[in-house]
mmCIF file of C-alpha atoms in Angstrom:
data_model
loop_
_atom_site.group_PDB
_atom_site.id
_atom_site.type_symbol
_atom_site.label_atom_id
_atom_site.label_comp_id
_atom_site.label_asym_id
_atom_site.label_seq_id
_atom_site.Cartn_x
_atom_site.Cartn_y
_atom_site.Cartn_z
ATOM 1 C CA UNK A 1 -21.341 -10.586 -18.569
ATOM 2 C CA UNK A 2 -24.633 -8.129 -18.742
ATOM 3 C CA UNK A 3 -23.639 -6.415 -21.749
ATOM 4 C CA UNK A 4 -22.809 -9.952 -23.495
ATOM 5 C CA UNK A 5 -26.633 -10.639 -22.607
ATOM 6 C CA UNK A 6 -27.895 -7.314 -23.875
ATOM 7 C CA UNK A 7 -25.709 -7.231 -26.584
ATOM 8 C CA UNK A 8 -24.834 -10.341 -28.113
ATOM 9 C CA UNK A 9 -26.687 -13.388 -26.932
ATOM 10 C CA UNK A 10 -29.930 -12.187 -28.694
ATOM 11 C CA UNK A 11 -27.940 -12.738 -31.504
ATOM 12 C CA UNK A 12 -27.429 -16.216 -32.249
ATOM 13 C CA UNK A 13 -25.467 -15.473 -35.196
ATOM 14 C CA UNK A 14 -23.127 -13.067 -34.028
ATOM 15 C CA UNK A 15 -22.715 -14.724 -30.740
ATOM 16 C CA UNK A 16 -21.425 -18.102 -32.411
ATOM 17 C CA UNK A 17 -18.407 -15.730 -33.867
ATOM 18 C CA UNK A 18 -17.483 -14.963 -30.329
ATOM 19 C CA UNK A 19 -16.009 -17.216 -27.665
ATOM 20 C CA UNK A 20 -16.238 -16.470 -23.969
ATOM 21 C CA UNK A 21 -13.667 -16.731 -21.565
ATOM 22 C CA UNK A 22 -14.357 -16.629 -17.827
ATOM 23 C CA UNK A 23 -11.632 -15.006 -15.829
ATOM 24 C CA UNK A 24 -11.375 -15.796 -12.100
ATOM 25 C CA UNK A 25 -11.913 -13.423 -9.596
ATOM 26 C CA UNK A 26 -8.334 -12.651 -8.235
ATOM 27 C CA UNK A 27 -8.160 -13.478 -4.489
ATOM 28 C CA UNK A 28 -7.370 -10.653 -1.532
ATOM 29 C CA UNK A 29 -3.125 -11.593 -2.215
ATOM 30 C CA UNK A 30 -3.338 -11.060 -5.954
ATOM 31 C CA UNK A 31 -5.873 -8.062 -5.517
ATOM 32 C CA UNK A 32 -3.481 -6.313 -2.851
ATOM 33 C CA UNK A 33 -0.722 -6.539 -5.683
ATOM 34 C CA UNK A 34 -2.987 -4.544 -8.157
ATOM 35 C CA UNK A 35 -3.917 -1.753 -5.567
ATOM 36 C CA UNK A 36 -0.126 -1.771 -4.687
ATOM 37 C CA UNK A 37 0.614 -0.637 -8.524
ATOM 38 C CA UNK A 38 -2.097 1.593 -8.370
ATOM 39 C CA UNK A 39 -0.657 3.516 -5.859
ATOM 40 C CA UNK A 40 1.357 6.146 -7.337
ATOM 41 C CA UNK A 41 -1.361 7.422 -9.558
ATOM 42 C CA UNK A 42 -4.011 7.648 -6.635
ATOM 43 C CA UNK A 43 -1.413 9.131 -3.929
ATOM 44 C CA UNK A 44 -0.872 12.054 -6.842
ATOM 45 C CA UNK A 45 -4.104 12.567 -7.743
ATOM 46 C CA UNK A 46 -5.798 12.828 -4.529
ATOM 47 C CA UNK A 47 -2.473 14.570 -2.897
ATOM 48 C CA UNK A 48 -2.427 11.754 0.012
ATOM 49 C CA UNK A 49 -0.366 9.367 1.003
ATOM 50 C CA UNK A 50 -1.782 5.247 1.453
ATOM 51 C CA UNK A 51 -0.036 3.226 3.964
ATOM 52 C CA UNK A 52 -0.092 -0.623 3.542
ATOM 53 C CA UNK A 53 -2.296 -0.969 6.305
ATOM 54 C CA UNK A 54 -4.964 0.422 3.740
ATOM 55 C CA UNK A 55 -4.429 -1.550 1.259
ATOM 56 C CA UNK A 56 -4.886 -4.860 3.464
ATOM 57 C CA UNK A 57 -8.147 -3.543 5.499
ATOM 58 C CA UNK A 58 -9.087 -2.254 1.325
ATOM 59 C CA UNK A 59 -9.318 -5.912 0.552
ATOM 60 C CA UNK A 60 -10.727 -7.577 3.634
ATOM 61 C CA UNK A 61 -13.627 -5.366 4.526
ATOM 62 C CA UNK A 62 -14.792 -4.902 0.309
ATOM 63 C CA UNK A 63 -14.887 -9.294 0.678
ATOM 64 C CA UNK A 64 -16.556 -8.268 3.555
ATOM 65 C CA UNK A 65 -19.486 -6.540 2.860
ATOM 66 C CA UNK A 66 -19.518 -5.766 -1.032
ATOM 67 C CA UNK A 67 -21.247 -8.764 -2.495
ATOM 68 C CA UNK A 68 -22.717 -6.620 -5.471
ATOM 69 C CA UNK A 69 -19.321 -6.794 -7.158
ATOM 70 C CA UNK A 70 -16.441 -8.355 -7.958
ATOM 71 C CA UNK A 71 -12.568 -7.923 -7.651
ATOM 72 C CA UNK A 72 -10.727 -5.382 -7.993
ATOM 73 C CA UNK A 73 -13.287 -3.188 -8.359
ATOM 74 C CA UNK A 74 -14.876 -3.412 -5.359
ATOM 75 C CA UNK A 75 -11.412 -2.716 -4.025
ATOM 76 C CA UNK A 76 -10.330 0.184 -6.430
ATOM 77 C CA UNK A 77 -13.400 1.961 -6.397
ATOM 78 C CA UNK A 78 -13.490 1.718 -2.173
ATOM 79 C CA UNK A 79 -9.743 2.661 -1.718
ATOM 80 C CA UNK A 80 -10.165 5.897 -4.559
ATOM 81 C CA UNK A 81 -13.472 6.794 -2.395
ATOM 82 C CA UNK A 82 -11.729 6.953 0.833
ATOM 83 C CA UNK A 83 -8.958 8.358 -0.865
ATOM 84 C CA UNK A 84 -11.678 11.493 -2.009
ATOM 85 C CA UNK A 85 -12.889 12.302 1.470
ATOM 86 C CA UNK A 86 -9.496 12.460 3.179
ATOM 87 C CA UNK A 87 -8.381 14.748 0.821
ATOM 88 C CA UNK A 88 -12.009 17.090 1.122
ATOM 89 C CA UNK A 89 -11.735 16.769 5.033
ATOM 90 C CA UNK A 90 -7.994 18.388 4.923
ATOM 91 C CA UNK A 91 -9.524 21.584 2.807
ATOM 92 C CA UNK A 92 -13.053 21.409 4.962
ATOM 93 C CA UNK A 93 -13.650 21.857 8.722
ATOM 94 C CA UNK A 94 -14.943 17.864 10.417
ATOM 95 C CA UNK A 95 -18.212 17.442 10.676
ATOM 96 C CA UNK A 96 -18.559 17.270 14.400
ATOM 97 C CA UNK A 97 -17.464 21.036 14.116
ATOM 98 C CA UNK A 98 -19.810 22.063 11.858
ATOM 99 C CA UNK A 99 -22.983 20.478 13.692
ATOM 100 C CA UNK A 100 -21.630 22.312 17.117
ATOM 101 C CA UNK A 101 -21.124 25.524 15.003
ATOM 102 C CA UNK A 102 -24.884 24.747 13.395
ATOM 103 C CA UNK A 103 -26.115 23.961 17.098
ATOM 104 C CA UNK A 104 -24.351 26.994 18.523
ATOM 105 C CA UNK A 105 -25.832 29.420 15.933
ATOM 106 C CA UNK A 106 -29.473 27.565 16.457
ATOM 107 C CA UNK A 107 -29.437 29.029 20.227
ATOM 108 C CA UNK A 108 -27.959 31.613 20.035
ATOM 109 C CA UNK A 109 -30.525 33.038 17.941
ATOM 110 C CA UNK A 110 -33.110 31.703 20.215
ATOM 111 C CA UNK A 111 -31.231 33.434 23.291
ATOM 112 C CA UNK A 112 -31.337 36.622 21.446
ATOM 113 C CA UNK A 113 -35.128 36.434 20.444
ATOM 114 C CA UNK A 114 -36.030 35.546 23.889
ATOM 115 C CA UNK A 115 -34.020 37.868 25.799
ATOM 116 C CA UNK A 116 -35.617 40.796 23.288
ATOM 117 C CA UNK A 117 -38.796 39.602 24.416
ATOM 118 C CA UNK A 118 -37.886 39.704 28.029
ATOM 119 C CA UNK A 119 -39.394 36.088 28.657
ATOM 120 C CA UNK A 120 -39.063 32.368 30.438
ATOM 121 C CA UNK A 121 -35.932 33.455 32.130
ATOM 122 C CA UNK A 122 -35.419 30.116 32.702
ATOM 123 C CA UNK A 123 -34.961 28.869 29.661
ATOM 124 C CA UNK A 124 -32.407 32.039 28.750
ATOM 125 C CA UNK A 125 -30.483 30.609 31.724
ATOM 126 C CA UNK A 126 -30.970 27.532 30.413
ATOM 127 C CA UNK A 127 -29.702 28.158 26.378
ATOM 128 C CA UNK A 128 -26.531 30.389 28.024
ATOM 129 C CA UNK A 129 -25.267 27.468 29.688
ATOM 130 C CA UNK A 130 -25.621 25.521 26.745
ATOM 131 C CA UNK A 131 -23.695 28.101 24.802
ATOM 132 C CA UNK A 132 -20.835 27.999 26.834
ATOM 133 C CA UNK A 133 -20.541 24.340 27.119
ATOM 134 C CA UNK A 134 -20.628 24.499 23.001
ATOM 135 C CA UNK A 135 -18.306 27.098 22.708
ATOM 136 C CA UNK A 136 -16.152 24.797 24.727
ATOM 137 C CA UNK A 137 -16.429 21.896 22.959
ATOM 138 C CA UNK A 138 -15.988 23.699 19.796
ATOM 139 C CA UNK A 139 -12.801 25.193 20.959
ATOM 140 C CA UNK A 140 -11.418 22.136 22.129
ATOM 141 C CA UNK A 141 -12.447 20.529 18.513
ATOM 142 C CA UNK A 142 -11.125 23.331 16.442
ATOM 143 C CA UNK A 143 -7.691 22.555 18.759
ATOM 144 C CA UNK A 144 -7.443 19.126 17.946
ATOM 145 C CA UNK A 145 -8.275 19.603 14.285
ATOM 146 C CA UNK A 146 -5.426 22.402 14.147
ATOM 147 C CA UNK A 147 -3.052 19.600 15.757
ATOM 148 C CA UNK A 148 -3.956 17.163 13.072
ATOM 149 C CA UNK A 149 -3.413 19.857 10.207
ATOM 150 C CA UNK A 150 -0.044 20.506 11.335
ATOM 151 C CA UNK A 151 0.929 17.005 11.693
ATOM 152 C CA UNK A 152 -0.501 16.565 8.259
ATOM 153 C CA UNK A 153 1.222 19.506 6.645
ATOM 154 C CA UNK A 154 4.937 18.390 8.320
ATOM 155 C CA UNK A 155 4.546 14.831 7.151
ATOM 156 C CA UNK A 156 3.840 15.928 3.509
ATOM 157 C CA UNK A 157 6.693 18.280 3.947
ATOM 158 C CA UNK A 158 8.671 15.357 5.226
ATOM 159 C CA UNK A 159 7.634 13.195 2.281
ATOM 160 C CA UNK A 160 8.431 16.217 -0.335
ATOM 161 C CA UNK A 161 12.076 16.116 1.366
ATOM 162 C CA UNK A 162 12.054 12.718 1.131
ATOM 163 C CA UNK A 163 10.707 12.142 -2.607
ATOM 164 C CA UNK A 164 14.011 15.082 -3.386
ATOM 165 C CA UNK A 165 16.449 13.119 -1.691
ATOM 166 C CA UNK A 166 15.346 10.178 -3.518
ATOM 167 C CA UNK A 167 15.391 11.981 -6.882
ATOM 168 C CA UNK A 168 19.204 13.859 -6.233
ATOM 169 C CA UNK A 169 20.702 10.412 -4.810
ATOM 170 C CA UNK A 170 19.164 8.828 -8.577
ATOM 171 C CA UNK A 171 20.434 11.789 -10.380
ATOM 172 C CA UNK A 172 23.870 11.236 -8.791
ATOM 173 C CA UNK A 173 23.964 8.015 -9.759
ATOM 174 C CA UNK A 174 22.969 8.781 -13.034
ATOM 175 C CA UNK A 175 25.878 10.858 -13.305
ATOM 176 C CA UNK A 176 28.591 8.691 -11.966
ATOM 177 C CA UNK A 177 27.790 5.824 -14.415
ATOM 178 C CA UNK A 178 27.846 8.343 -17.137
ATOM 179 C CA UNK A 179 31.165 9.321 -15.975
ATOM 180 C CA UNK A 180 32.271 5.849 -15.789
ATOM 181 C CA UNK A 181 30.984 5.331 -19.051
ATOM 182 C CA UNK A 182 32.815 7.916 -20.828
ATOM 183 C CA UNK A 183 35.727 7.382 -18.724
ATOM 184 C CA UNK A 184 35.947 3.892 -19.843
ATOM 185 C CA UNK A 185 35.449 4.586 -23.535
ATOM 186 C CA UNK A 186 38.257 6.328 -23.744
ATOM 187 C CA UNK A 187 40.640 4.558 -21.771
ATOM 188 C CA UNK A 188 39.511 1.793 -24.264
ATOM 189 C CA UNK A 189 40.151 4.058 -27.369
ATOM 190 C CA UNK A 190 43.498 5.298 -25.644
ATOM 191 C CA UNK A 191 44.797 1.623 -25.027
ATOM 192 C CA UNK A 192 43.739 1.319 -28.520
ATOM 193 C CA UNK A 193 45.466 3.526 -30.311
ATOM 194 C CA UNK A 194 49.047 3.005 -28.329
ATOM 195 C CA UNK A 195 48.009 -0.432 -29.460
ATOM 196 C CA UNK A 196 47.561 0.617 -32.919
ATOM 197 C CA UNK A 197 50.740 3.127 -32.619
ATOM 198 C CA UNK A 198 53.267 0.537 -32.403
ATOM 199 C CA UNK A 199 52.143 -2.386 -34.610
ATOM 200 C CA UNK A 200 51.837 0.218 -37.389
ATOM 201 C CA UNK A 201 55.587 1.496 -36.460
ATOM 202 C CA UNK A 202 56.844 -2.042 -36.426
ATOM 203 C CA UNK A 203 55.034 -3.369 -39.613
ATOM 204 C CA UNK A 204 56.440 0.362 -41.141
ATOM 205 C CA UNK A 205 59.852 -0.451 -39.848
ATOM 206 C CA UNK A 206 59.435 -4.954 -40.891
ATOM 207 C CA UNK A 207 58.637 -2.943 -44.530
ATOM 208 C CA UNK A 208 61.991 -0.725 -44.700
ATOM 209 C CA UNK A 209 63.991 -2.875 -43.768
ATOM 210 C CA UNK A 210 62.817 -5.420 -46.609
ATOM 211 C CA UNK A 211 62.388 -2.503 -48.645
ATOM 212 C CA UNK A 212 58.909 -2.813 -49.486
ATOM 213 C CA UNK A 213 57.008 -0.901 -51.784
ATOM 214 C CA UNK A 214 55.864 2.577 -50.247
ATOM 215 C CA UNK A 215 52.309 1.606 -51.737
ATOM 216 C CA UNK A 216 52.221 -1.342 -49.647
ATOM 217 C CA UNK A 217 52.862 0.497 -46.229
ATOM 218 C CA UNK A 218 49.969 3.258 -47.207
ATOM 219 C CA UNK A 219 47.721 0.256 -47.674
ATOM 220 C CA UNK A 220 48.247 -1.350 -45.367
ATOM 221 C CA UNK A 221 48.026 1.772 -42.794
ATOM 222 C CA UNK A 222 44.829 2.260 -44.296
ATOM 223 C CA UNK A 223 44.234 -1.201 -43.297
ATOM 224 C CA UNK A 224 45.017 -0.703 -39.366
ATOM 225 C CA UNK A 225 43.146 2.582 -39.088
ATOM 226 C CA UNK A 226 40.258 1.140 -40.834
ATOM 227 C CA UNK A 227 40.456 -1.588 -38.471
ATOM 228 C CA UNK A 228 40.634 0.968 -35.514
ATOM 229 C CA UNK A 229 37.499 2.397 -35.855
ATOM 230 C CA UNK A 230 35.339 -0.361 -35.971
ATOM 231 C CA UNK A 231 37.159 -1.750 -33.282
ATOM 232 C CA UNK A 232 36.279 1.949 -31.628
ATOM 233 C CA UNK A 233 32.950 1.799 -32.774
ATOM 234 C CA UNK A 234 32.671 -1.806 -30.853
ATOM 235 C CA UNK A 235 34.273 -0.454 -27.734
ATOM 236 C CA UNK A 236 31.388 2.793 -27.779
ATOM 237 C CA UNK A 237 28.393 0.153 -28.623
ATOM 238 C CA UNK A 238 29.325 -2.375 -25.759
ATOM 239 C CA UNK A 239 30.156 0.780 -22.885
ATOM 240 C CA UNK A 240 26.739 2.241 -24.037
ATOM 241 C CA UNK A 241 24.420 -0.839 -23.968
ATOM 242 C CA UNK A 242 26.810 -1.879 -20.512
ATOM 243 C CA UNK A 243 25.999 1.240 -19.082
ATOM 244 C CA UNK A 244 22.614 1.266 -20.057
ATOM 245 C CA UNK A 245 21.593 -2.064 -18.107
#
């Protein structure tokens, strides 16, 4: 609506050529579809995988608290951000680890330049303590962010399996209504021609015995087999366009 302002409403005469329509904003059900469809292309671009749960707390908290803008773009743009920094924090260390690492490297540099000067022992005392308790913390972090990695890296593994098993159970598929569909085809052109076989044998035979004209019987096999393969041709079309839907 701000660039039909800018744009067009200044001028009257090329704004009466143009007719607006207003467009409802979609409500959090409707919205929640469009995210839904979404999904594929965000989960491969960002290498992450989004969980319903996301999509409904997408919705409800950008009604929530974005009032600047409207649906689904509030939405979209708030799921692809979160989206963004998942995927940074599983290539990046947490932030709580690097502010203890930036704290820890803060006094330990002030423990070193105090205990070259040799002074306020107390406050040496008082910095190596503090170290230790850091280096503590920050082992126990770096632990838990390990654990989360490798629960991370086995449930994409598990979703790679997964997305493979999906793919070979479709591909077998695929190939067993092929099969099917060639299979059938030419039972149908088998049938067909035994069909064909013996009404051609007994019109041959109807015309020898009432001693037809030789001429006759090769026009009239020309006839059947004509016949044949646009019956044929039928039987291929339908099995395709059956095997196709």
């Amino acid at each position: 609506m701000g660039e039909y302002k800018k744009y067009f409403e200044k001028d009257g005469a090329l704004a009466r050529r143009f007719q607006i329509v207003k467009v409802a904003e979609p409500n959090q059900d409707v919205t929640a579809e469009m995210l839904r469809s979404l999904l594929p292309m965000m989960e491969k671009h960002h290498n992450v995988s989004i969980r319903e749960e996301a999509i409904t707390a997408t919705v409800h908290l950008s009604d929530r608290y974005l009032h600047g803008r409207r649906q689904p773009d509030k939405s979209v743009s708030l799921l692809d951000t979160a989206c963004s920094r998942v995927a940074v924090s599983q290539s990046t260390s947490p932030d709580a680890i690097q502010d203890v690492e930036a704290s820890l490297v803060r006094y330990q540099g002030e423990l070193a330049l105090l205990t070259q000067e040799r002074s306020d022992v107390l406050r040496q005392e008082m910095l190596a303590n503090k170290i230790a308790q850091l280096e503590e913390e920050l082992e126990q972090l770096k632990s838990a962010w390990r654990h989360q990695s490798e629960l991370v890296a086995k449930y994409k593994v598990q979703m790679i399996f997964h997305q493979r098993i999906c793919t070979e159970k479709n591909w077998k598929v695929h190939i067993r209504k092929t099969v099917l569909w060639f299979l059938s085809v030419w039972i149908k052109i088998v049938l067909l021609m035994l069909f064909l076989g013996g009404q051609v044998f007994h019109w041959v035979y109807a015309l020898m015995v009432n001693n037809k004209s030789i001429r006759s019987v090769k026009m009239l096999g020309a006839a059947s087999f004509g016949a044949a393969i646009c019956y044929v041709r039928y039987c291929i079309t339908s099995s395709y366009l059956s095997g196709r839907s």
